[in-house]
Tab-separated table of C-alpha atoms and ligand atoms in Angstrom:
chain	number	residue	atom	x	y	z
A	1	MET	CA	39.617	-15.970	4.486
A	2	THR	CA	36.121	-15.010	4.171
A	3	VAL	CA	34.228	-13.320	0.446
A	4	THR	CA	32.135	-10.420	1.632
A	5	GLU	CA	28.775	-10.411	0.009
A	6	ILE	CA	28.360	-7.011	-1.928
A	7	PRO	CA	24.886	-5.996	-2.211
A	8	VAL	CA	23.246	-5.704	-5.228
A	9	PRO	CA	21.610	-2.077	-6.056
A	10	GLN	CA	17.796	-2.670	-6.012
A	11	THR	CA	15.781	-0.644	-7.968
A	12	PRO	CA	12.910	1.321	-6.589
A	13	ALA	CA	10.328	-1.744	-7.574
A	14	GLN	CA	12.609	-4.358	-6.180
A	15	GLN	CA	13.005	-1.938	-2.850
A	16	LEU	CA	9.299	-1.995	-2.606
A	17	ASP	CA	8.905	-5.416	-3.383
A	18	ALA	CA	10.948	-6.052	-0.341
A	19	ILE	CA	9.309	-4.073	1.991
A	20	GLU	CA	5.940	-5.791	1.039
A	21	GLN	CA	7.353	-9.521	1.720
A	22	GLN	CA	8.657	-8.678	4.958
A	23	ALA	CA	5.744	-6.708	5.768
A	24	ASP	CA	3.062	-9.467	5.156
A	25	ALA	CA	5.547	-12.117	6.875
A	26	GLU	CA	5.248	-9.894	9.883
A	27	ILE	CA	1.648	-9.349	9.996
A	28	GLN	CA	0.882	-13.071	9.291
A	29	ALA	CA	2.936	-13.898	12.460
A	30	ILE	CA	0.996	-11.446	14.289
A	31	ILE	CA	-2.314	-13.056	13.430
A	32	SER	CA	-1.118	-16.858	14.054
A	33	ALA	CA	0.291	-16.020	17.718
A	34	ALA	CA	-3.213	-13.792	18.057
A	35	VAL	CA	-5.292	-16.862	17.556
A	36	ALA	CA	-3.028	-19.494	18.504
A	37	ALA	CA	-4.867	-19.896	22.032
A	38	GLY	CA	-8.195	-19.572	20.071
A	39	LEU	CA	-10.003	-18.064	17.152
A	40	SER	CA	-11.869	-15.188	18.669
A	41	GLY	CA	-12.965	-11.354	17.680
A	42	ALA	CA	-11.333	-10.469	21.035
A	43	ALA	CA	-8.688	-12.052	20.044
A	44	ILE	CA	-8.153	-9.972	16.648
A	45	LEU	CA	-8.934	-6.723	18.398
A	46	ALA	CA	-5.581	-7.298	20.914
A	47	VAL	CA	-3.189	-7.342	17.938
A	48	LEU	CA	-4.798	-3.803	16.644
A	49	ALA	CA	-1.830	-2.046	17.725
A	50	ALA	CA	0.847	-4.528	16.688
A	51	LEU	CA	-0.915	-4.823	12.760
A	52	THR	CA	-1.228	-0.999	13.130
A	53	ASN	CA	2.814	-0.499	13.802
A	54	ALA	CA	3.764	-3.152	11.488
A	55	VAL	CA	1.530	-1.486	8.740
A	56	SER	CA	2.842	2.188	9.720
A	57	THR	CA	6.646	0.944	9.886
A	58	ALA	CA	5.990	-0.746	6.200
A	59	ALA	CA	4.784	2.758	5.275
A	60	GLN	CA	7.702	4.514	6.208
A	61	GLN	CA	9.979	2.402	4.153
A	62	GLY	CA	7.954	2.715	1.436
A	63	PHE	CA	7.874	6.339	1.923
A	64	THR	CA	11.664	6.466	1.874
A	65	VAL	CA	11.974	4.659	-1.551
A	66	GLY	CA	9.534	7.120	-2.388
A	67	ALA	CA	11.711	9.914	-1.277
A	68	GLN	CA	14.595	8.579	-2.856
A	69	ILE	CA	13.639	8.120	-6.229
A	70	VAL	CA	13.267	11.847	-6.335
A	71	LEU	CA	16.789	12.350	-4.514
A	72	GLN	CA	19.182	10.344	-6.163
A	73	GLY	CA	18.446	11.868	-9.218
A	74	ALA	CA	18.290	15.737	-8.115
A	75	ALA	CA	21.695	16.096	-6.514
A	76	GLY	CA	22.768	19.455	-6.697
A	77	ARG	CA	19.303	21.000	-7.735
A	78	ARG	CA	18.066	23.939	-5.582
A	79	ALA	CA	14.466	23.707	-3.917
A	80	ARG	CA	11.967	25.638	-5.186
A	81	MET	CA	9.995	26.183	-2.265
A	82	ARG	CA	11.359	27.685	1.099
A	83	GLN	CA	9.515	24.294	3.022
A	84	LEU	CA	9.156	20.692	2.312
A	85	ALA	CA	5.378	19.969	2.883
A	86	ILE	CA	4.594	16.203	3.045
A	87	GLU	CA	1.417	15.469	1.348
A	88	PRO	CA	-0.915	13.172	3.453
A	89	LEU	CA	-2.345	10.098	2.758
A	90	PRO	CA	-5.652	9.699	1.113
A	91	THR	CA	-6.337	7.726	4.597
A	92	SER	CA	-4.166	6.882	7.520
A	93	VAL	CA	-2.681	3.859	8.416
A	94	GLU	CA	-4.267	4.033	11.788
A	95	GLU	CA	-7.886	4.473	10.314
A	96	ASP	CA	-7.671	1.940	7.708
A	97	VAL	CA	-6.058	-1.005	10.007
A	98	ARG	CA	-8.471	-0.050	12.629
A	99	ALA	CA	-11.384	-0.123	9.994
A	100	VAL	CA	-10.383	-3.782	9.011
A	101	VAL	CA	-9.555	-5.380	12.703
A	102	GLU	CA	-13.277	-4.098	13.699
A	103	ASP	CA	-14.836	-5.453	10.561
A	104	VAL	CA	-13.167	-8.870	10.740
A	105	ALA	CA	-13.833	-9.455	14.911
A	106	ARG	CA	-17.572	-8.556	14.214
A	107	ARG	CA	-17.619	-11.659	11.607
A	108	ILE	CA	-15.276	-13.726	13.301
A	109	ASP	CA	-18.084	-13.204	16.295
A	110	ALA	CA	-21.199	-13.570	14.071
A	111	ALA	CA	-19.399	-17.022	12.495
A	112	ILE	CA	-18.752	-18.551	15.734
A	113	ALA	CA	-22.174	-17.746	17.472
A	114	GLY	CA	-23.742	-19.201	14.063
A	115	GLU	CA	-21.436	-22.050	14.065
A	116	ALA	CA	-24.669	-23.965	16.117
A	117	PRO	CA	-23.181	-27.033	18.208
A	118	ASP	CA	-24.214	-29.958	16.383
A	119	THR	CA	-23.476	-33.367	18.442
A	120	THR	CA	-24.437	-35.591	15.639
A	121	SER	CA	-22.237	-34.972	13.081
A	122	ALA	CA	-18.436	-34.124	12.424
A	123	PRO	CA	-17.734	-30.516	12.540
A	124	VAL	CA	-17.607	-28.626	9.105
A	125	THR	CA	-14.027	-27.682	7.820
A	126	PRO	CA	-13.008	-25.056	7.408
A	127	THR	CA	-15.687	-23.529	9.808
A	128	PRO	CA	-16.919	-19.698	8.583
A	129	ALA	CA	-14.974	-18.600	11.101
A	130	ASN	CA	-11.748	-19.785	10.087
A	131	VAL	CA	-12.982	-18.633	6.369
A	132	GLU	CA	-12.890	-15.121	7.801
A	133	LEU	CA	-9.694	-15.456	9.182
A	134	ASP	CA	-8.489	-16.400	6.030
A	135	ARG	CA	-9.981	-13.567	4.101
A	136	PHE	CA	-8.500	-11.375	7.034
A	137	ARG	CA	-5.033	-12.224	6.118
A	138	ARG	CA	-5.360	-11.359	2.486
A	139	ARG	CA	-7.367	-8.396	3.129
A	140	MET	CA	-4.390	-7.262	5.675
A	141	ARG	CA	-1.779	-8.283	3.076
A	142	ILE	CA	-3.536	-6.026	0.406
A	143	LEU	CA	-4.235	-3.230	3.015
A	144	ALA	CA	-0.312	-3.168	3.482
A	145	VAL	CA	0.401	-3.416	-0.289
A	146	THR	CA	-1.550	-0.318	-0.740
A	147	LYS	CA	-0.240	1.514	2.272
A	148	ILE	CA	3.410	0.960	1.108
A	149	HIS	CA	2.576	2.095	-2.328
A	150	GLN	CA	0.444	5.348	-1.230
A	151	ALA	CA	3.344	6.397	0.944
A	152	ALA	CA	6.070	5.792	-1.577
A	153	SER	CA	3.919	7.987	-4.054
A	154	SER	CA	3.084	10.609	-1.219
A	155	ALA	CA	6.821	10.867	-0.926
A	156	THR	CA	7.558	11.222	-4.541
A	157	PHE	CA	4.968	13.769	-4.920
A	158	SER	CA	6.242	15.784	-2.037
A	159	TYR	CA	9.671	16.119	-2.986
A	160	ALA	CA	9.143	16.595	-6.573
A	161	ARG	CA	6.636	19.493	-5.770
A	162	TRP	CA	9.480	20.999	-3.670
A	163	LEU	CA	12.330	20.760	-6.067
A	164	GLY	CA	10.007	21.833	-8.976
A	165	LEU	CA	10.398	18.374	-10.900
A	166	ASP	CA	7.225	17.454	-13.302
A	167	LEU	CA	6.079	13.658	-12.333
A	168	GLU	CA	5.336	10.740	-14.873
A	169	TRP	CA	2.864	8.061	-14.054
A	170	VAL	CA	4.466	4.469	-14.695
A	171	THR	CA	2.851	1.143	-14.344
A	172	ARG	CA	4.585	-1.941	-13.507
A	173	ARG	CA	6.379	-3.396	-16.659
A	174	ASP	CA	5.208	-7.027	-16.252
A	175	GLY	CA	2.518	-6.650	-18.511
A	176	LYS	CA	-0.719	-7.289	-15.729
A	177	ALA	CA	-1.778	-3.580	-15.551
A	178	CYS	CA	-5.418	-2.955	-15.210
A	179	THR	CA	-7.581	-0.856	-17.955
A	180	VAL	CA	-7.214	1.766	-15.535
A	181	CYS	CA	-3.610	1.711	-14.912
A	182	ALA	CA	-3.173	1.032	-18.469
A	183	SER	CA	-4.518	4.288	-19.232
A	184	MET	CA	-2.312	6.186	-17.010
A	185	ASN	CA	0.783	4.827	-17.904
A	186	GLY	CA	3.384	7.413	-19.385
A	187	ARG	CA	0.993	10.519	-18.150
A	188	ARG	CA	2.947	13.788	-16.897
A	189	VAL	CA	2.134	16.516	-15.007
A	190	PRO	CA	3.743	19.497	-13.744
A	191	ALA	CA	5.229	19.843	-10.230
A	192	GLY	CA	2.668	19.850	-7.426
A	193	GLU	CA	-0.122	18.592	-10.093
A	194	LYS	CA	-1.648	15.620	-9.406
A	195	PHE	CA	-2.933	13.306	-11.867
A	196	ALA	CA	-6.744	13.868	-13.047
A	197	ASN	CA	-8.824	10.730	-13.450
A	198	PRO	CA	-8.293	8.889	-16.246
A	199	ARG	CA	-10.673	9.098	-19.371
A	200	ALA	CA	-10.408	6.017	-21.359
A	201	PRO	CA	-12.611	2.996	-23.093
A	202	GLY	CA	-13.315	0.464	-20.245
A	203	VAL	CA	-12.422	3.168	-17.598
A	204	PRO	CA	-14.894	3.461	-14.911
A	205	ARG	CA	-16.503	6.996	-14.118
A	206	ARG	CA	-16.083	6.277	-10.233
A	207	LEU	CA	-12.927	5.062	-9.377
A	208	TRP	CA	-11.914	3.967	-5.745
A	209	ALA	CA	-12.498	6.053	-2.955
A	210	GLY	CA	-8.526	5.862	-2.232
A	211	PHE	CA	-6.885	7.380	-4.932
A	212	GLN	CA	-6.728	11.072	-4.803
A	213	GLY	CA	-4.326	12.070	-8.101
A	214	LEU	CA	-1.605	9.698	-7.126
A	215	PRO	CA	-1.028	6.053	-7.170
A	216	PRO	CA	-2.295	3.820	-6.309
A	217	THR	CA	-5.634	3.664	-8.206
A	218	HIS	CA	-7.227	0.573	-6.540
A	219	PRO	CA	-6.140	-1.604	-3.263
A	220	SER	CA	-2.836	-3.350	-4.520
A	221	CYS	CA	-1.891	-1.708	-7.371
A	222	ARG	CA	1.830	-1.483	-7.870
A	223	CYS	CA	2.041	1.820	-10.080
A	224	ARG	CA	4.539	4.417	-9.245
A	225	VAL	CA	5.685	8.517	-10.174
A	226	ILE	CA	8.676	9.290	-11.496
A	227	PRO	CA	10.236	12.999	-11.475
A	228	ARG	CA	10.969	14.206	-15.233
A	229	THR	CA	12.973	17.676	-15.497
B	1	ZN	ZN1	-1.789	0.739	-11.065
């Protein structure tokens, strides 16, 4: 007789963590495969579609978690608006991934061109091109996290607006929130309204352009919004 494992119910934060990890594993595998035959700008550009697809899939999963945050507690609640309008992301997955990939391809080609062949000494390790590659891996990881959380916020905001629910900003409770996020924690807005820029000591006047009234406030921010009746 076999014992079937019963899945433990996961919190939205745990679900988002799992989506992040899965996306990163996929992204890193795509990058590794891309450069297996040699590192070049062209090799990086060749996986633009695969990387876009990986981030897009992860963002879709983030969107589902964001929608569930609202819908699970809203059984029997009637929509206040006739149609559900989905709030677009501040910038699309396609344009963000393309911007990073094209920038990295240029940097890697420039790094390779600058690595003058020197026959008198052993090659420098890591090479400038390898440094760029490592940086690319980190940038893609951060981008995926950011898009997952933007998509989750878009879904929570859109469904809450549809149902007429207020929103509350919540930071992750691991005590690592930055000044900006800490000042947003616990704030509430009425249904359909976005959050104004925080005004608090230590908060810069100009915030990250990707922050447009909903989490994340900065790349890698793990803040969320939750509905309040
Ligand atoms: Zn945050």
